[in-house]
Short mmCIF file of C-alpha atoms in Angstrom, two decimals:
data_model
loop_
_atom_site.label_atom_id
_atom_site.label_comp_id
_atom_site.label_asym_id
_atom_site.label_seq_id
_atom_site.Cartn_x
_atom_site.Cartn_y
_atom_site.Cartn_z
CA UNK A 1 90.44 98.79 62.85
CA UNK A 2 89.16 99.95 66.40
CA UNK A 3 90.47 103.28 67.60
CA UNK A 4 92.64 101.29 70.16
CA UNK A 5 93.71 98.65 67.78
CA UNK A 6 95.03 101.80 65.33
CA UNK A 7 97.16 103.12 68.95
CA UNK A 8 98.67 99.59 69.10
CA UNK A 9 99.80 99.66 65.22
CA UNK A 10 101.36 103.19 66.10
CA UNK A 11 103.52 101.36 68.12
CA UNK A 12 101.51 101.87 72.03
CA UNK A 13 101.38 99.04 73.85
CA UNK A 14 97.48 98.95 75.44
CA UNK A 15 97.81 97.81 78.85
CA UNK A 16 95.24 97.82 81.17
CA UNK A 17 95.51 99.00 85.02
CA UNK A 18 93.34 97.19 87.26
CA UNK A 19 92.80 93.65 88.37
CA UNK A 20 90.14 91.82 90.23
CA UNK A 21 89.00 88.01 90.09
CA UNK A 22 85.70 89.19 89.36
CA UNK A 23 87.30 90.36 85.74
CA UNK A 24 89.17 86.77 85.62
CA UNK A 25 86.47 84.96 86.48
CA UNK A 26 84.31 86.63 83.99
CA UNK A 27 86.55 86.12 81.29
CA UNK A 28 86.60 89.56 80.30
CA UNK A 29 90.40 90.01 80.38
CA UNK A 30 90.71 87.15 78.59
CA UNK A 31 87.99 88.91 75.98
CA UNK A 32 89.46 92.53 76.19
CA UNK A 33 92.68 91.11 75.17
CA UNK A 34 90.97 91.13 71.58
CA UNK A 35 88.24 93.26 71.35
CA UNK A 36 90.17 96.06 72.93
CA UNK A 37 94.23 95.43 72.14
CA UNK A 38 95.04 94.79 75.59
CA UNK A 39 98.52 93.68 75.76
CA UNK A 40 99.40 93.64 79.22
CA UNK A 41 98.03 94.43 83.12
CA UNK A 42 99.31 96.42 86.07
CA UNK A 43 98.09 96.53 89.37
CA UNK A 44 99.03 98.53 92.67
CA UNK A 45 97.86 98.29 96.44
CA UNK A 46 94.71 100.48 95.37
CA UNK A 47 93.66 98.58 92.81
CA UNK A 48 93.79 95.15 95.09
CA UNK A 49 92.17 97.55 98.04
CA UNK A 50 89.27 98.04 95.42
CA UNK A 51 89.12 94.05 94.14
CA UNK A 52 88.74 92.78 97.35
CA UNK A 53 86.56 94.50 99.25
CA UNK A 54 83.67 95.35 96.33
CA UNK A 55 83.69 91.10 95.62
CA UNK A 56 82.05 88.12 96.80
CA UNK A 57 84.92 86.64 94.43
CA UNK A 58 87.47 86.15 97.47
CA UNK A 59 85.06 84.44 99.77
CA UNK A 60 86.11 81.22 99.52
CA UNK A 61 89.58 81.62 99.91
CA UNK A 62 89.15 83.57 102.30
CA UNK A 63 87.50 80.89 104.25
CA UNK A 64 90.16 78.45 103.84
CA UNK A 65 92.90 80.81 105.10
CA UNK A 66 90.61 81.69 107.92
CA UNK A 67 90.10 77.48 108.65
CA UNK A 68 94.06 77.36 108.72
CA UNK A 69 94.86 80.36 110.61
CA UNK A 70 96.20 82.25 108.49
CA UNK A 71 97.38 86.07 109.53
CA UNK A 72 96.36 89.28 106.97
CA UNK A 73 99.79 89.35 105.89
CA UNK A 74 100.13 85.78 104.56
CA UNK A 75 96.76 86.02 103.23
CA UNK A 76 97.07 89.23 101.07
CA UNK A 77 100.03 87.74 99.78
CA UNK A 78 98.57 84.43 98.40
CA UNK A 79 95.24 86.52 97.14
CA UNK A 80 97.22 88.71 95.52
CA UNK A 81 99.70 86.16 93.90
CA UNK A 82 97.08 84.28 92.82
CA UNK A 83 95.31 86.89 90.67
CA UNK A 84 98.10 88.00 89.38
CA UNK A 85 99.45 84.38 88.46
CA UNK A 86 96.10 83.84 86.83
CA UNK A 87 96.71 87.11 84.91
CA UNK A 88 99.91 85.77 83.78
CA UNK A 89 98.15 82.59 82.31
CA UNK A 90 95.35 84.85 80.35
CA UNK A 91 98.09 86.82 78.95
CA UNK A 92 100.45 84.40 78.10
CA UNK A 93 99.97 83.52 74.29
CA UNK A 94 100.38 87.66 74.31
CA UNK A 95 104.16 86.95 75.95
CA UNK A 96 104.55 84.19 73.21
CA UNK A 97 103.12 86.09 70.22
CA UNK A 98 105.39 89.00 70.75
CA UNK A 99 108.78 87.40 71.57
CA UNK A 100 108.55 88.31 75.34
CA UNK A 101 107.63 92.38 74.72
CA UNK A 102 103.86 92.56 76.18
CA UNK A 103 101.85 89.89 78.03
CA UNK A 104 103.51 91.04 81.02
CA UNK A 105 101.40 91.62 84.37
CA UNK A 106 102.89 94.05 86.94
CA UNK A 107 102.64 92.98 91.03
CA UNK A 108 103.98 95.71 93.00
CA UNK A 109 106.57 94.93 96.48
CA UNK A 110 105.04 96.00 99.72
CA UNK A 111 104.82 99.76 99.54
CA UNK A 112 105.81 99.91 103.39
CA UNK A 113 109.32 98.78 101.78
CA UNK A 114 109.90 101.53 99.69
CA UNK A 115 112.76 103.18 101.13
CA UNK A 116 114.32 100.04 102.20
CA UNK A 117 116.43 98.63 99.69
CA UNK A 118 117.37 94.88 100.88
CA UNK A 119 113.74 94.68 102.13
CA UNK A 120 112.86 95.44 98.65
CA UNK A 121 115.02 93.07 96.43
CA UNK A 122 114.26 90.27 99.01
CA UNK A 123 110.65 90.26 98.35
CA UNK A 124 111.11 90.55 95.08
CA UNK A 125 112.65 87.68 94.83
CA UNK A 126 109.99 86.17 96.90
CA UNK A 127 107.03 87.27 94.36
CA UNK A 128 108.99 86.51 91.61
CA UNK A 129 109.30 82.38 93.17
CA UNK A 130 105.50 82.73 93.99
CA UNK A 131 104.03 83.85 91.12
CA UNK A 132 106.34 81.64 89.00
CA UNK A 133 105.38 83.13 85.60
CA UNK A 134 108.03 83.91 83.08
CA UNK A 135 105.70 87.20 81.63
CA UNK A 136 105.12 88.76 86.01
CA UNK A 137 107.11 92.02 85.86
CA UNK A 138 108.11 93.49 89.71
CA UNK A 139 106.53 96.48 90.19
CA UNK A 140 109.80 98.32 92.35
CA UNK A 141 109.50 102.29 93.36
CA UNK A 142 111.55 104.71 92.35
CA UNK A 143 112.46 106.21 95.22
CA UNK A 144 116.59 106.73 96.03
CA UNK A 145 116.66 103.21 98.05
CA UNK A 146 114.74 101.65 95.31
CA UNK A 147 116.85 102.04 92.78
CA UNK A 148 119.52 99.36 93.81
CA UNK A 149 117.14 97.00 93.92
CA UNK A 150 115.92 97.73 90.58
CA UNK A 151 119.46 97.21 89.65
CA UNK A 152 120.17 93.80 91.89
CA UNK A 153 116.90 92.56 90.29
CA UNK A 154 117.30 92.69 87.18
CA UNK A 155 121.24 91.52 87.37
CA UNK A 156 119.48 88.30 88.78
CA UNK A 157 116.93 87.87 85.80
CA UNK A 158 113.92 89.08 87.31
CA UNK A 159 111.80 91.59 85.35
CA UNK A 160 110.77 94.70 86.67
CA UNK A 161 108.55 97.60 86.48
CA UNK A 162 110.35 100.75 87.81
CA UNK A 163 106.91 102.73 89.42
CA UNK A 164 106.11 105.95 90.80
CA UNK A 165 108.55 107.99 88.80
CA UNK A 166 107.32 111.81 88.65
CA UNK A 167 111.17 113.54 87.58
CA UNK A 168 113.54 113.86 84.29
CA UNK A 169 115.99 113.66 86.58
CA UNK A 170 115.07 110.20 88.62
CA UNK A 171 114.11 108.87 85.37
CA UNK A 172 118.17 109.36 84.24
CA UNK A 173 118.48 107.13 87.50
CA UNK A 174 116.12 104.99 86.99
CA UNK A 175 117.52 104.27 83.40
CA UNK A 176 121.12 103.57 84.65
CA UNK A 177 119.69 101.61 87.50
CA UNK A 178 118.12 99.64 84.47
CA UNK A 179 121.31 99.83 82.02
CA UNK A 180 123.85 98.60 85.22
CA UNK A 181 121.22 96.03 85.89
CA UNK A 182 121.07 94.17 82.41
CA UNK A 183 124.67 94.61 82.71
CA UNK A 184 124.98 92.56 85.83
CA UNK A 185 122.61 89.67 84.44
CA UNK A 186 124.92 89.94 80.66
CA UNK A 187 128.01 89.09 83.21
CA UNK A 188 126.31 86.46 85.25
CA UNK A 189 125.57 84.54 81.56
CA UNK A 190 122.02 84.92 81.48
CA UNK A 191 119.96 85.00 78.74
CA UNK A 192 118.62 88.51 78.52
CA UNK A 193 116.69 88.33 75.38
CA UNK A 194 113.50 87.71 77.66
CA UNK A 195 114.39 89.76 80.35
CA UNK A 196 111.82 93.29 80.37
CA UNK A 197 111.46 96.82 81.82
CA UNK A 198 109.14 99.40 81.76
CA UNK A 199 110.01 102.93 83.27
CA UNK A 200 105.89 103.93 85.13
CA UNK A 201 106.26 107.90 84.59
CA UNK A 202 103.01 109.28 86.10
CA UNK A 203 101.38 111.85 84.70
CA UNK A 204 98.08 113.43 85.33
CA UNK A 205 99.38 113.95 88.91
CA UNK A 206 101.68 115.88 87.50
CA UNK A 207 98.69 118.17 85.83
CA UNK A 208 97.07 118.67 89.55
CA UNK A 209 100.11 119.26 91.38
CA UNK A 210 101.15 122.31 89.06
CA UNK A 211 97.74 123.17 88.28
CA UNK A 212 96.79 124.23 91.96
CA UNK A 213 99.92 125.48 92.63
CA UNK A 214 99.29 127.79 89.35
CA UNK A 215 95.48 129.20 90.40
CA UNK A 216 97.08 129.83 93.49
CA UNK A 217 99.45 132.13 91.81
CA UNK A 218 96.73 133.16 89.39
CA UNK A 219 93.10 131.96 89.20
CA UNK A 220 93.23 132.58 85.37
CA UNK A 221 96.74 131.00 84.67
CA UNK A 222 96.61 129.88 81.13
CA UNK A 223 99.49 127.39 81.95
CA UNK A 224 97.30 124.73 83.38
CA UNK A 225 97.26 121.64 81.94
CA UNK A 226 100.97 121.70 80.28
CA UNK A 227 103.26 120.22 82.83
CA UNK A 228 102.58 116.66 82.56
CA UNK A 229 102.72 116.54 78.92
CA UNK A 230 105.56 118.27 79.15
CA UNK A 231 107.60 116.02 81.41
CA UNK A 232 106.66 112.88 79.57
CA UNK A 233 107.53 113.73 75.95
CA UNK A 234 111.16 114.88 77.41
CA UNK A 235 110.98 111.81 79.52
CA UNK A 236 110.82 110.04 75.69
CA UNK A 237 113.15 112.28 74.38
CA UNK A 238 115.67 111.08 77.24
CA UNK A 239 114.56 107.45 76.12
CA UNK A 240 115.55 108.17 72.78
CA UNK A 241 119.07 108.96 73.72
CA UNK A 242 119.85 106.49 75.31
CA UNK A 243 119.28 104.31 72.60
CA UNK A 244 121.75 105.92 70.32
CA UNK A 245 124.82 105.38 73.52
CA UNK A 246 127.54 102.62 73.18
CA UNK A 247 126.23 101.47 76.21
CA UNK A 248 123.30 100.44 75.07
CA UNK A 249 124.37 98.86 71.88
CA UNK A 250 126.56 97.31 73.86
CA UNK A 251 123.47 95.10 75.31
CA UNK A 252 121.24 94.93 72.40
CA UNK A 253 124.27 93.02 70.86
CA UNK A 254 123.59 90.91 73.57
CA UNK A 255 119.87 90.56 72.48
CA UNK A 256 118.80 93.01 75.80
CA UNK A 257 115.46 94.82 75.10
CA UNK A 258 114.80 98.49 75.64
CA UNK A 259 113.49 99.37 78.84
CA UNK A 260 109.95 100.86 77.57
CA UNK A 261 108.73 104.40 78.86
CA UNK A 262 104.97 103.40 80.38
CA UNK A 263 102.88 106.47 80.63
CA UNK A 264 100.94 105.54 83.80
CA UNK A 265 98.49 107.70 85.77
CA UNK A 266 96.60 108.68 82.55
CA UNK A 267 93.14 108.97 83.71
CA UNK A 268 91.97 112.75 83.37
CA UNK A 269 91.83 114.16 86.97
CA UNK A 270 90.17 117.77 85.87
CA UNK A 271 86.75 117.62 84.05
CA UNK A 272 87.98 120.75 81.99
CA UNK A 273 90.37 118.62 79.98
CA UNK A 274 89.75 116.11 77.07
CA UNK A 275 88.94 112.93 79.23
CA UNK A 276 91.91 110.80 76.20
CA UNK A 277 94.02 113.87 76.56
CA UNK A 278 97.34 111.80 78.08
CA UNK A 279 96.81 109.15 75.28
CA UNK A 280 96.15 111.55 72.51
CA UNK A 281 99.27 113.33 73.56
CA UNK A 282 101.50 110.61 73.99
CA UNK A 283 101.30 109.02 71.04
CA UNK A 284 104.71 107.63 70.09
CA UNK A 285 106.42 103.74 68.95
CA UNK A 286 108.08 101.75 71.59
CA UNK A 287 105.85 102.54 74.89
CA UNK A 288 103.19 101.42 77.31
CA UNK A 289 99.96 103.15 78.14
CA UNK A 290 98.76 101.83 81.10
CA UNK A 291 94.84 103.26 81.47
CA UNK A 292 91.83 102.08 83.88
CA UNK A 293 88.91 100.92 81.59
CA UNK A 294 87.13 104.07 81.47
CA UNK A 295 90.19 105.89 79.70
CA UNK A 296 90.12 102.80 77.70
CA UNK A 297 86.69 103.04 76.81
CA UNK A 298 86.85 107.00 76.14
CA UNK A 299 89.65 106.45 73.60
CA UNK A 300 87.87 103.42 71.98
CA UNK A 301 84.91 105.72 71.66
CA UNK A 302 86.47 109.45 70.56
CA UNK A 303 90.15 108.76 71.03
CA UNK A 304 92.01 110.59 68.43
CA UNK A 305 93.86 107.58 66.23
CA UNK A 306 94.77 107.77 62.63
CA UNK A 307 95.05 104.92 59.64
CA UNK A 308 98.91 104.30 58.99
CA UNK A 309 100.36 105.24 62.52
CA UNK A 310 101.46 108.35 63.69
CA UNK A 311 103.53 110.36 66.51
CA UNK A 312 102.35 112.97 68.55
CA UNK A 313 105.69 113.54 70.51
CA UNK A 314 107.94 113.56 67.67
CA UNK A 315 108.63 117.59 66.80
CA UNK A 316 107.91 118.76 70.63
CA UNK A 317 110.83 118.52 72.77
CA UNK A 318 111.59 122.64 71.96
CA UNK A 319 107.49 123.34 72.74
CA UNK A 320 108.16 120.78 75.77
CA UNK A 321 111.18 122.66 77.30
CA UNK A 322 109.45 126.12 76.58
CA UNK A 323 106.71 124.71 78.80
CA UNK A 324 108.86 124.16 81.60
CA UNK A 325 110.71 127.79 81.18
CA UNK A 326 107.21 129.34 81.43
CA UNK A 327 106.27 127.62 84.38
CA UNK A 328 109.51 128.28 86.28
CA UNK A 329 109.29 132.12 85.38
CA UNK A 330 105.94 132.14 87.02
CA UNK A 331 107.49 130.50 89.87
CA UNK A 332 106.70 126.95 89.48
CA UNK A 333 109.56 124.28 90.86
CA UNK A 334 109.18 121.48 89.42
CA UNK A 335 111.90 119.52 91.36
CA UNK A 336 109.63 120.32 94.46
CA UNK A 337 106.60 119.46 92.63
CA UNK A 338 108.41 116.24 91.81
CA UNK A 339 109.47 115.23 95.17
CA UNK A 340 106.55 116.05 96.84
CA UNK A 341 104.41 113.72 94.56
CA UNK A 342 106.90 110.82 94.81
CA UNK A 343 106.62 111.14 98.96
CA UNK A 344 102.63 111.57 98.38
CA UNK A 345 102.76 108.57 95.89
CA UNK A 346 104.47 106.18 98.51
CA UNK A 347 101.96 107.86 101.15
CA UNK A 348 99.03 106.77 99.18
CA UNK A 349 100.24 103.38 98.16
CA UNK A 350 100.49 102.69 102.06
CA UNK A 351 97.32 103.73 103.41
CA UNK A 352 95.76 101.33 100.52
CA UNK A 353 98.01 98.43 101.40
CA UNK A 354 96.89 99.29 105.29
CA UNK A 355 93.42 99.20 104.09
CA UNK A 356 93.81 96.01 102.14
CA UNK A 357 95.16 94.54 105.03
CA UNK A 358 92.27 95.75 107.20
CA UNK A 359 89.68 94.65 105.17
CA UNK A 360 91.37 90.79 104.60
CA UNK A 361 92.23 90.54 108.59
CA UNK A 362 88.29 91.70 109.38
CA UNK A 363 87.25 89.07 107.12
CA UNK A 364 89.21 86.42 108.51
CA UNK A 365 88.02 87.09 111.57
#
């Protein structure tokens, strides 16, 4: 078995993030899907940013929004929609084969919306009616006004992808915001056996964040490069609690599924590290690593995987909290670090979506 076919039998769902009609068109998500264990796709305003204007691919419907009069709002929306709805249909013997778990493709709301929380659970239901595709997952931030709508969207059976979480302390949000929301759709009578959520903890932003804040303390810090690791396995370790609550069993009588921890941002930022460090790391059953294809190419090649499964969080949580005390004695705050990459996150996500919509309203004109 192939390095990355080993990390799926550990339990890590391979997902891939990007998406471009050039890669549909090609057939080589279809063909990753095999040769590489992909099991699922997310996408964000960057990646689209990056799809449309390197591709030749959008031309044509490009043309025939142009011929109708279409504005750049309306026609990002049905380019996006439509690779992602293709997505859906590549992936979708993936959604059968594993009872509803992975096949799932991620479309994110307008990041412009993400601290406005009926603007947000409105077009969510919008993308959710567009797309039409039973394995689409709605990628929703995790910022404080985002978190009701993760909750109202779920209650109404819509799948989500909780994004841009950075904190232990959102992620308890984010997880009751999940738990109140399968709650809501249990009441309503609706089937919830089908019904899926990942929880997007970023991480290698995590790394650069602390990391320069660290050299700027001292240029020889040997605490660089523990923070992110860190946060996620105690993100997991919160994960694990929560499935040992009443509450929970509560819904999984109910046939709910867990929402899944998806390591996200896992592309080495700093050439000094192991470029397959935040896969090696992470290594643990019942999650998502979502990774552009060069991480997945860097793990297929030298990734560290092992015959018979194994765990690389389980045993860590004391080294993991030791990490943080360390960092905080040196003056690190990692609730500042925290917020200020969840406000740089949303910042980011908006100047792509601004770009996308540059690029698409040039080219209609």
């Amino acid at each position: 078995m192939s390095a990355l076919h080993l990390l799926s039998a550990a339990g890590v769902s391979v997902w891939l993030d990007d998406l471009s009609r050039d890669r549909l068109a090609s057939g080589s998500l279809a063909e990753e899907i095999h040769s590489l264990s992909l099991a699922g796709v997310t996408t964000n305003p960057s990646i689209f940013e990056a799809a449309v204007s390197g591709s030749s691919q959008y031309d044509e419907q490009l043309s025939a929004l142009a011929a109708r009069g279409a504005t750049a709002e309306e026609a990002v929306r049905e380019i996006t929609t439509a690779d992602v709805r293709d997505a859906c249909d590549v992936l979708h013997h993936v959604y059968r084969h594993t009872h509803g778990v992975d096949g799932r493709v991620s479309i994110e709301v307008d990041p412009r919306l993400a601290h406005d929380s009926i603007g947000t659970i409105e077009q969510a239901r919008e993308l959710w009616d567009e797309v039409g595709r039973e394995n689409l997952m709605i990628k929703i931030p995790a910022t404080v006004e985002g978190l009701p709508a993760i909750t109202t969207a779920l209650s109404e059976g819509i799948s989500v992808n909780v994004t841009l979480i950075f904190s232990l302390a959102r992620y308890r949000a984010v997880v009751d915001a999940f738990l109140s929301g399968v709650e809501g759709a249990v009441a309503a009578g609706r089937d919830v056996s089908r019904l899926g959520s990942v929880a997007s903890f970023f991480v290698s932003r995590v790394d650069t964040e602390v990391d320069k804040r660290l050299r700027a303390i001292d240029p020889n810090s040997g605490l660089c490069g523990i923070a992110a690791i860190a946060n996620a396995r105690l993100a997991y370790e919160q994960h694990e609690h929560v499935l040992t609550t009443q509450r929970w069993a509560a819904l999984a009588e109910k046939g709910a599924r867990p929402q899944r921890p998806l390591w996200a941002s896992t592309s080495v930022k700093d050439p000094a590290y192991p470029d397959t460090m935040y896969v090696d790391e992470l290594v643990a059953p019942g999650v998502v690593n979502t990774m552009p294809e060069a991480t997945l190419r860097a793990f297929e090649d030298h990734g560290e995987a092992h015959e018979g499964g194994w765990n690389t969080i389980e045993g860590t949580y004391h080294e993991a909290q030791s990490a943080f005390a360390h960092l905080e004695k040196v003056g690190i705050d990692m609730a500042d670090v925290t917020a200020q990459l969840e406000r740089e996150g949303v910042d980011k996500f908006i100047a792509s979506w601004e770009g996308l919509l540059a690029t698409v309203g040039e080219a209609l004109a």
